[in-house]
């Protein structure tokens, strides 16, 4: 089992940057594909980015491609989401997710963090 805790959310102006972190407990963190999802008010939770367990493969939603970067440090049991050129439409609660599959899909795995709020003002 994996427990996930996100941090790094906040209020930022359009065009600004934030870096989210997701700290995981459990000795098997390095075997999980890690993903980020987000949910805006009144909308369904959707896939943002994913990174394979080894860090050698990433995948992004079209809406964030070339602006967001997902990375991981298996020695620190942490996955990151660097968000640049933020837009008001990026406003959402961002969730970290762990998937036992060894390849990236846009479907969530079993384990979720509690979420962190990102608000982008215009």
PDB file of C-alpha atoms in Angstrom:
ATOM      1  CA  UNK A   1       0.000   0.000   0.000  1.00  0.00           C
ATOM      2  CA  UNK A   2       1.116   3.548  -0.742  1.00  0.00           C
ATOM      3  CA  UNK A   3       0.174   6.721   1.104  1.00  0.00           C
ATOM      4  CA  UNK A   4       0.513   9.984  -0.804  1.00  0.00           C
ATOM      5  CA  UNK A   5       0.727  13.564   0.451  1.00  0.00           C
ATOM      6  CA  UNK A   6       0.725  16.505  -1.961  1.00  0.00           C
ATOM      7  CA  UNK A   7       2.120  19.954  -1.271  1.00  0.00           C
ATOM      8  CA  UNK A   8       3.077  23.101  -3.124  1.00  0.00           C
ATOM      9  CA  UNK A   9      -0.272  24.419  -4.227  1.00  0.00           C
ATOM     10  CA  UNK A  10      -1.259  28.045  -3.863  1.00  0.00           C
ATOM     11  CA  UNK A  11      -2.343  31.230  -5.579  1.00  0.00           C
ATOM     12  CA  UNK A  12      -0.353  32.476  -8.556  1.00  0.00           C
ATOM     13  CA  UNK A  13      -0.903  35.016 -11.303  1.00  0.00           C
ATOM     14  CA  UNK A  14      -1.372  33.964 -14.895  1.00  0.00           C
ATOM     15  CA  UNK A  15       1.979  33.314 -16.526  1.00  0.00           C
ATOM     16  CA  UNK A  16       3.535  32.276 -13.246  1.00  0.00           C
ATOM     17  CA  UNK A  17       4.917  28.964 -12.046  1.00  0.00           C
ATOM     18  CA  UNK A  18       4.370  26.483  -9.243  1.00  0.00           C
ATOM     19  CA  UNK A  19       5.963  23.183  -8.358  1.00  0.00           C
ATOM     20  CA  UNK A  20       3.839  20.506  -6.748  1.00  0.00           C
ATOM     21  CA  UNK A  21       5.356  17.688  -4.753  1.00  0.00           C
ATOM     22  CA  UNK A  22       3.916  14.333  -3.797  1.00  0.00           C
ATOM     23  CA  UNK A  23       5.640  12.451  -1.013  1.00  0.00           C
ATOM     24  CA  UNK A  24       4.956   8.739  -0.831  1.00  0.00           C
ATOM     25  CA  UNK A  25       5.324   6.277   1.979  1.00  0.00           C
ATOM     26  CA  UNK A  26       6.188   2.664   1.399  1.00  0.00           C
ATOM     27  CA  UNK A  27       9.275   0.854   0.243  1.00  0.00           C
ATOM     28  CA  UNK A  28       7.750  -0.023  -3.124  1.00  0.00           C
ATOM     29  CA  UNK A  29       7.348   3.562  -4.379  1.00  0.00           C
ATOM     30  CA  UNK A  30       9.943   2.939  -7.060  1.00  0.00           C
ATOM     31  CA  UNK A  31       7.784   0.280  -8.678  1.00  0.00           C
ATOM     32  CA  UNK A  32       4.719   2.501  -9.201  1.00  0.00           C
ATOM     33  CA  UNK A  33       3.815   4.568 -12.207  1.00  0.00           C
ATOM     34  CA  UNK A  34       2.930   7.975 -10.795  1.00  0.00           C
ATOM     35  CA  UNK A  35       0.326  10.322 -12.182  1.00  0.00           C
ATOM     36  CA  UNK A  36      -1.193  13.718 -11.598  1.00  0.00           C
ATOM     37  CA  UNK A  37      -4.879  14.432 -12.022  1.00  0.00           C
ATOM     38  CA  UNK A  38      -6.856  17.595 -11.480  1.00  0.00           C
ATOM     39  CA  UNK A  39     -10.447  18.513 -10.779  1.00  0.00           C
ATOM     40  CA  UNK A  40     -11.948  21.941 -11.317  1.00  0.00           C
ATOM     41  CA  UNK A  41     -15.251  22.939  -9.707  1.00  0.00           C
ATOM     42  CA  UNK A  42     -18.161  21.303 -11.476  1.00  0.00           C
ATOM     43  CA  UNK A  43     -15.910  19.178 -13.667  1.00  0.00           C
ATOM     44  CA  UNK A  44     -14.743  15.597 -13.615  1.00  0.00           C
ATOM     45  CA  UNK A  45     -11.302  14.672 -12.416  1.00  0.00           C
ATOM     46  CA  UNK A  46      -8.976  14.393 -15.389  1.00  0.00           C
ATOM     47  CA  UNK A  47      -5.509  13.132 -16.219  1.00  0.00           C
ATOM     48  CA  UNK A  48      -2.704  15.694 -16.315  1.00  0.00           C
ATOM     49  CA  UNK A  49       0.615  13.850 -16.488  1.00  0.00           C
ATOM     50  CA  UNK A  50       2.239  10.527 -15.761  1.00  0.00           C
ATOM     51  CA  UNK A  51       5.720   9.126 -15.295  1.00  0.00           C
ATOM     52  CA  UNK A  52       6.783   5.527 -15.493  1.00  0.00           C
ATOM     53  CA  UNK A  53       8.323   3.846 -12.462  1.00  0.00           C
ATOM     54  CA  UNK A  54      11.822   4.143 -13.927  1.00  0.00           C
ATOM     55  CA  UNK A  55      11.399   7.784 -14.932  1.00  0.00           C
ATOM     56  CA  UNK A  56      12.286   6.993 -18.528  1.00  0.00           C
ATOM     57  CA  UNK A  57       8.869   7.719 -19.963  1.00  0.00           C
ATOM     58  CA  UNK A  58       6.363  10.520 -19.438  1.00  0.00           C
ATOM     59  CA  UNK A  59       3.013  11.410 -20.915  1.00  0.00           C
ATOM     60  CA  UNK A  60       0.945  14.593 -20.775  1.00  0.00           C
ATOM     61  CA  UNK A  61      -2.544  15.767 -21.466  1.00  0.00           C
ATOM     62  CA  UNK A  62      -2.625  17.997 -24.535  1.00  0.00           C
ATOM     63  CA  UNK A  63      -3.789  20.935 -22.444  1.00  0.00           C
ATOM     64  CA  UNK A  64      -0.567  20.994 -20.402  1.00  0.00           C
ATOM     65  CA  UNK A  65       1.993  19.709 -22.877  1.00  0.00           C
ATOM     66  CA  UNK A  66       5.041  21.989 -23.196  1.00  0.00           C
ATOM     67  CA  UNK A  67       4.049  23.843 -20.021  1.00  0.00           C
ATOM     68  CA  UNK A  68       4.120  21.156 -17.323  1.00  0.00           C
ATOM     69  CA  UNK A  69       6.910  18.715 -16.504  1.00  0.00           C
ATOM     70  CA  UNK A  70       6.561  15.623 -14.349  1.00  0.00           C
ATOM     71  CA  UNK A  71       9.620  14.109 -12.673  1.00  0.00           C
ATOM     72  CA  UNK A  72      10.437  11.777  -9.808  1.00  0.00           C
ATOM     73  CA  UNK A  73      13.158  11.044  -7.319  1.00  0.00           C
ATOM     74  CA  UNK A  74      12.846   7.438  -6.217  1.00  0.00           C
ATOM     75  CA  UNK A  75      15.514   7.898  -3.570  1.00  0.00           C
ATOM     76  CA  UNK A  76      13.288  10.518  -1.929  1.00  0.00           C
ATOM     77  CA  UNK A  77       9.994   8.730  -2.663  1.00  0.00           C
ATOM     78  CA  UNK A  78       8.753  11.911  -4.298  1.00  0.00           C
ATOM     79  CA  UNK A  79       7.159  12.891  -7.575  1.00  0.00           C
ATOM     80  CA  UNK A  80       6.998  16.455  -8.825  1.00  0.00           C
ATOM     81  CA  UNK A  81       4.897  18.504 -11.204  1.00  0.00           C
ATOM     82  CA  UNK A  82       6.567  21.670 -12.444  1.00  0.00           C
ATOM     83  CA  UNK A  83       3.903  23.970 -13.830  1.00  0.00           C
ATOM     84  CA  UNK A  84       4.962  26.939 -15.966  1.00  0.00           C
ATOM     85  CA  UNK A  85       3.024  29.516 -17.961  1.00  0.00           C
ATOM     86  CA  UNK A  86      -0.005  28.903 -15.797  1.00  0.00           C
ATOM     87  CA  UNK A  87      -3.425  29.914 -17.067  1.00  0.00           C
ATOM     88  CA  UNK A  88      -6.658  30.612 -15.189  1.00  0.00           C
ATOM     89  CA  UNK A  89      -8.076  27.396 -16.665  1.00  0.00           C
ATOM     90  CA  UNK A  90      -5.400  25.454 -14.778  1.00  0.00           C
ATOM     91  CA  UNK A  91      -7.217  26.320 -11.557  1.00  0.00           C
ATOM     92  CA  UNK A  92      -8.159  23.055  -9.869  1.00  0.00           C
ATOM     93  CA  UNK A  93      -7.416  20.684  -7.044  1.00  0.00           C
ATOM     94  CA  UNK A  94      -4.418  18.614  -8.101  1.00  0.00           C
ATOM     95  CA  UNK A  95      -4.171  15.010  -7.001  1.00  0.00           C
ATOM     96  CA  UNK A  96      -1.258  12.608  -6.954  1.00  0.00           C
ATOM     97  CA  UNK A  97      -2.007   9.024  -7.937  1.00  0.00           C
ATOM     98  CA  UNK A  98      -0.059   5.764  -7.798  1.00  0.00           C
ATOM     99  CA  UNK A  99      -0.639   2.955 -10.267  1.00  0.00           C
ATOM    100  CA  UNK A 100       0.877  -0.517 -10.038  1.00  0.00           C
ATOM    101  CA  UNK A 101       0.918  -0.851 -13.825  1.00  0.00           C
ATOM    102  CA  UNK A 102       4.398  -0.564 -15.302  1.00  0.00           C
ATOM    103  CA  UNK A 103       3.234   1.565 -18.217  1.00  0.00           C
ATOM    104  CA  UNK A 104       1.393   4.882 -18.339  1.00  0.00           C
ATOM    105  CA  UNK A 105      -2.324   5.075 -18.956  1.00  0.00           C
ATOM    106  CA  UNK A 106      -4.697   7.970 -18.414  1.00  0.00           C
ATOM    107  CA  UNK A 107      -6.778   5.922 -16.027  1.00  0.00           C
ATOM    108  CA  UNK A 108      -6.067   6.288 -12.331  1.00  0.00           C
ATOM    109  CA  UNK A 109      -4.457   3.683 -10.146  1.00  0.00           C
ATOM    110  CA  UNK A 110      -5.693   2.671  -6.733  1.00  0.00           C
ATOM    111  CA  UNK A 111      -3.946   5.176  -4.502  1.00  0.00           C
ATOM    112  CA  UNK A 112      -4.754   8.876  -4.150  1.00  0.00           C
ATOM    113  CA  UNK A 113      -3.427  11.768  -2.197  1.00  0.00           C
ATOM    114  CA  UNK A 114      -5.699  14.297  -0.512  1.00  0.00           C
ATOM    115  CA  UNK A 115      -5.145  16.946  -3.170  1.00  0.00           C
ATOM    116  CA  UNK A 116      -3.688  20.444  -3.208  1.00  0.00           C
ATOM    117  CA  UNK A 117      -5.440  23.556  -4.485  1.00  0.00           C
ATOM    118  CA  UNK A 118      -3.930  25.548  -7.334  1.00  0.00           C
ATOM    119  CA  UNK A 119      -5.552  28.875  -8.149  1.00  0.00           C
ATOM    120  CA  UNK A 120      -4.413  30.974 -11.099  1.00  0.00           C
ATOM    121  CA  UNK A 121      -5.650  34.543 -11.196  1.00  0.00           C
ATOM    122  CA  UNK A 122      -6.034  36.510 -14.415  1.00  0.00           C
TER     123      UNK A 122
END
